Amino acid sequence: MNILLLGPPGAGKGTQARLLEERYGMVQISTGDMLRASIKNNEPLGREAKSYMDKGLLVPDDLMIRMIAIRIGEPDCAKGFILDGFPRTVAQAQALDRMLSAKKTKLNYVVELAVDDDRLVERISGRFTCGDCGEGYHDMFKPTKAPSVCDICGGTNLTRRADDNAETIKTRLSAYHEQTAPILPYYKAKGSLKIIDGMAPMDHVQTKLVQLLGLK
Ligand code: AMP
């Protein structure tokens, strides 16, 4: 089953995709995570992407399309995947359609997590992650039980994303409205777009998503 999660930055796409990955062994493909790993490893792609990401701008389509074409061609994606963060432009959506039809497959579900802008700023600016095990937290909604210690692995390497600051968030939201939101009508016209209220608590969103995908 191939799933696409859409929605603005901070809508909970990554959280929901990770939950599906943990519960059902699905493969999560997060282009943001892939780019951050590429930057950490000082790869040419990461070096090129960094200047855009630091400003909150989208990385050029040709780079992203090449990156995703390689990733969905890898063996672990043969049984299906959850896309989180790609496509982000109509050109990327069209390229994805071409890639999938060449593989004689398609997107089975396209789900938008809808969240208002004012809630997004609050959500993004408070989030942080354990750099050791990847568990996600939030200053207000999901603080660690002990200050600065990961509840899951006990690590103290808690990190915030460089682009989760007030100024960059504004640019990322503008990029979403101007460049990414136009892909919603693209999928709506195909009759495949479903919408879930992403402002509900995380476990409610997961329950709705699981129902919509016909999972148990
Ligand atoms: P995310 O982790 O999905 O919020 O992505 C973080 C940043 O990575 C974005 O602000 C963009 O700069 C870049 N990025 C991730 N995915 C894409 C994409 N599909 N197209 C262009 N830029 C992307």
XYZ file of C-alpha atoms and ligand atoms in Angstrom:
239
model
C 0.000 0.000 0.000
C 1.381 3.417 -1.005
C 0.269 6.325 1.160
C 0.855 10.052 0.779
C 0.486 12.295 3.833
C -0.033 15.949 2.958
C -0.304 19.038 5.111
C 1.669 22.074 6.242
C 4.885 21.874 8.278
C 3.956 20.954 11.844
C 0.692 19.213 10.856
C 1.939 15.938 12.342
C 2.821 14.058 9.128
C 6.118 12.767 10.515
C 4.566 11.752 13.845
C 1.712 9.887 12.164
C 4.010 8.217 9.628
C 6.343 7.052 12.419
C 3.381 5.623 14.353
C 2.266 3.674 11.268
C 5.838 2.499 10.787
C 6.037 1.260 14.403
C 2.595 -0.386 14.421
C 2.465 -1.874 10.935
C 6.083 -2.050 9.800
C 5.418 0.378 6.943
C 8.324 2.235 5.344
C 8.319 5.974 6.063
C 9.969 8.170 3.465
C 10.554 11.644 4.865
C 12.417 13.866 2.428
C 13.163 16.336 5.264
C 14.811 13.544 7.308
C 16.740 12.363 4.236
C 18.033 15.877 3.574
C 19.023 16.391 7.224
C 20.927 13.065 7.154
C 22.656 14.146 3.955
C 23.701 17.443 5.589
C 24.974 15.589 8.680
C 27.051 13.290 6.457
C 28.369 16.294 4.532
C 27.239 14.861 1.184
C 27.115 17.079 -1.942
C 23.284 16.895 -2.009
C 23.112 17.975 1.634
C 25.544 20.831 1.056
C 23.410 22.094 -1.832
C 20.105 21.660 0.021
C 21.289 23.325 3.244
C 21.267 26.888 1.923
C 17.591 26.547 0.970
C 16.550 24.709 4.133
C 18.219 27.231 6.448
C 16.109 29.980 4.849
C 12.892 27.926 4.967
C 12.757 27.715 1.156
C 11.990 24.631 -0.890
C 14.930 22.714 -2.351
C 14.766 22.763 -6.205
C 12.473 20.185 -7.804
C 15.152 18.444 -9.900
C 17.219 17.584 -6.789
C 14.181 16.321 -4.911
C 12.819 14.283 -7.808
C 16.194 12.578 -8.336
C 16.458 11.824 -4.621
C 12.979 10.302 -4.347
C 13.334 8.285 -7.571
C 16.366 6.522 -6.057
C 14.644 5.989 -2.709
C 11.402 4.462 -3.984
C 13.458 2.153 -6.213
C 15.066 0.553 -3.152
C 13.926 -2.992 -2.229
C 12.257 -2.075 1.091
C 9.769 0.129 -0.815
C 8.542 -2.674 -3.080
C 5.668 -3.562 -0.736
C 4.649 0.046 -0.206
C 5.622 3.227 1.604
C 4.349 6.344 3.362
C 5.493 9.576 1.776
C 5.931 12.478 4.190
C 7.197 15.790 2.783
C 7.149 14.833 -0.899
C 5.661 15.997 -3.242
C 5.712 19.668 -2.302
C 5.053 21.202 -5.724
C 2.790 20.322 -8.644
C 5.911 19.466 -10.706
C 6.980 16.981 -7.998
C 3.454 15.488 -7.902
C 3.485 15.006 -11.673
C 6.973 13.463 -11.556
C 5.821 11.102 -8.796
C 2.858 9.980 -10.904
C 5.203 9.226 -13.797
C 7.616 7.289 -11.531
C 4.818 5.215 -10.019
C 3.124 4.422 -13.313
C 6.489 3.308 -14.751
C 6.603 0.846 -11.841
C 2.972 -0.150 -12.569
C 1.912 1.080 -9.166
C 0.087 4.137 -7.775
C -0.806 6.024 -4.620
C -3.570 4.112 -2.835
C -4.352 6.859 -0.306
C -3.718 10.608 -0.301
C -4.528 12.096 3.098
C -4.320 15.746 4.106
C -3.818 16.573 7.789
C -5.514 19.970 8.021
C -4.252 22.420 10.675
C -4.724 26.216 11.014
C -1.633 28.417 10.634
C -1.692 29.891 14.168
C -1.595 26.389 15.665
C 1.327 25.437 13.402
C 3.616 28.188 14.684
C 2.928 27.079 18.273
C 3.535 23.430 17.382
C 6.725 23.919 15.382
C 8.434 26.391 17.684
C 8.141 24.073 20.726
C 9.295 20.798 19.241
C 12.531 18.922 19.903
C 13.867 15.418 19.347
C 16.134 12.958 21.074
C 19.254 12.868 18.921
C 19.986 9.314 20.116
C 16.691 7.421 19.598
C 14.663 9.914 17.523
C 11.737 10.270 19.974
C 9.872 13.544 19.413
C 8.847 15.968 22.192
C 7.200 19.357 22.616
C 7.794 22.030 25.298
C 4.066 22.371 25.981
C 2.300 19.279 24.643
C 4.826 16.519 25.324
C 7.667 17.555 27.638
C 10.197 14.988 28.865
C 9.313 13.543 32.282
C 12.710 14.499 33.732
C 14.187 17.797 32.516
C 16.492 17.323 29.491
C 16.430 13.510 29.627
C 14.771 11.352 26.962
C 11.924 9.250 28.446
C 12.651 6.384 26.071
C 16.426 5.908 26.018
C 17.647 8.111 28.876
C 19.817 10.101 26.440
C 20.529 13.777 27.059
C 21.257 14.694 23.451
C 17.994 16.602 22.871
C 18.061 18.709 19.722
C 15.954 21.325 17.945
C 15.866 21.639 14.181
C 17.812 24.618 12.851
C 14.781 25.670 10.769
C 12.282 25.524 13.683
C 12.791 29.214 14.587
C 10.155 31.966 14.371
C 11.602 33.685 11.290
C 12.124 30.541 9.203
C 8.726 29.143 10.186
C 7.059 32.151 8.515
C 8.925 31.492 5.256
C 8.120 27.766 5.431
C 4.415 28.508 5.863
C 4.481 30.937 2.905
C 6.245 28.275 0.813
C 3.524 25.840 1.829
C 0.661 28.140 0.821
C 2.258 29.338 -2.404
C 3.973 26.200 -3.708
C 2.579 23.146 -1.899
C -1.126 23.892 -1.298
C -1.756 23.893 -5.108
C -1.169 20.125 -5.079
C -4.352 19.651 -3.002
C -6.647 20.462 -5.967
C -4.366 18.280 -8.135
C -5.202 15.225 -6.001
C -8.788 16.358 -5.407
C -9.379 16.400 -9.162
C -8.190 12.791 -9.297
C -10.777 11.957 -6.611
C -8.147 10.555 -4.253
C -7.870 13.261 -1.574
C -9.162 12.537 1.947
C -8.991 15.108 4.766
C -8.438 14.466 8.474
C -8.641 17.131 11.192
C -4.985 17.395 12.206
C -5.832 19.658 15.161
C -7.264 16.747 17.150
C -4.944 15.062 19.687
C -2.240 12.841 18.161
C -3.884 9.526 19.127
C -7.276 10.613 17.726
C -5.611 11.513 14.437
C -3.910 8.104 14.400
C -7.239 6.321 15.040
C -8.916 8.207 12.171
C -5.990 7.517 9.872
C -5.931 3.800 10.701
C -9.712 3.623 10.003
C -9.371 5.506 6.750
C -6.571 3.191 5.576
C -8.660 0.141 6.495
C -6.070 -1.104 9.026
C -6.851 -2.654 12.413
P 10.406 18.931 6.533
O 11.251 18.123 7.464
O 9.487 18.069 5.702
O 9.681 20.060 7.223
O 11.417 19.604 5.487
C 12.424 20.503 5.920
C 12.951 21.293 4.744
O 13.514 20.389 3.770
C 11.916 22.087 3.959
O 11.665 23.358 4.551
C 12.590 22.211 2.597
O 13.624 23.179 2.623
C 13.267 20.857 2.448
N 12.395 19.864 1.771
C 11.928 18.685 2.295
N 11.184 18.029 1.390
C 11.164 18.803 0.279
C 10.560 18.691 -1.002
N 9.791 17.630 -1.324
N 10.772 19.681 -1.909
C 11.542 20.751 -1.609
N 12.119 20.928 -0.419
C 11.956 19.971 0.522
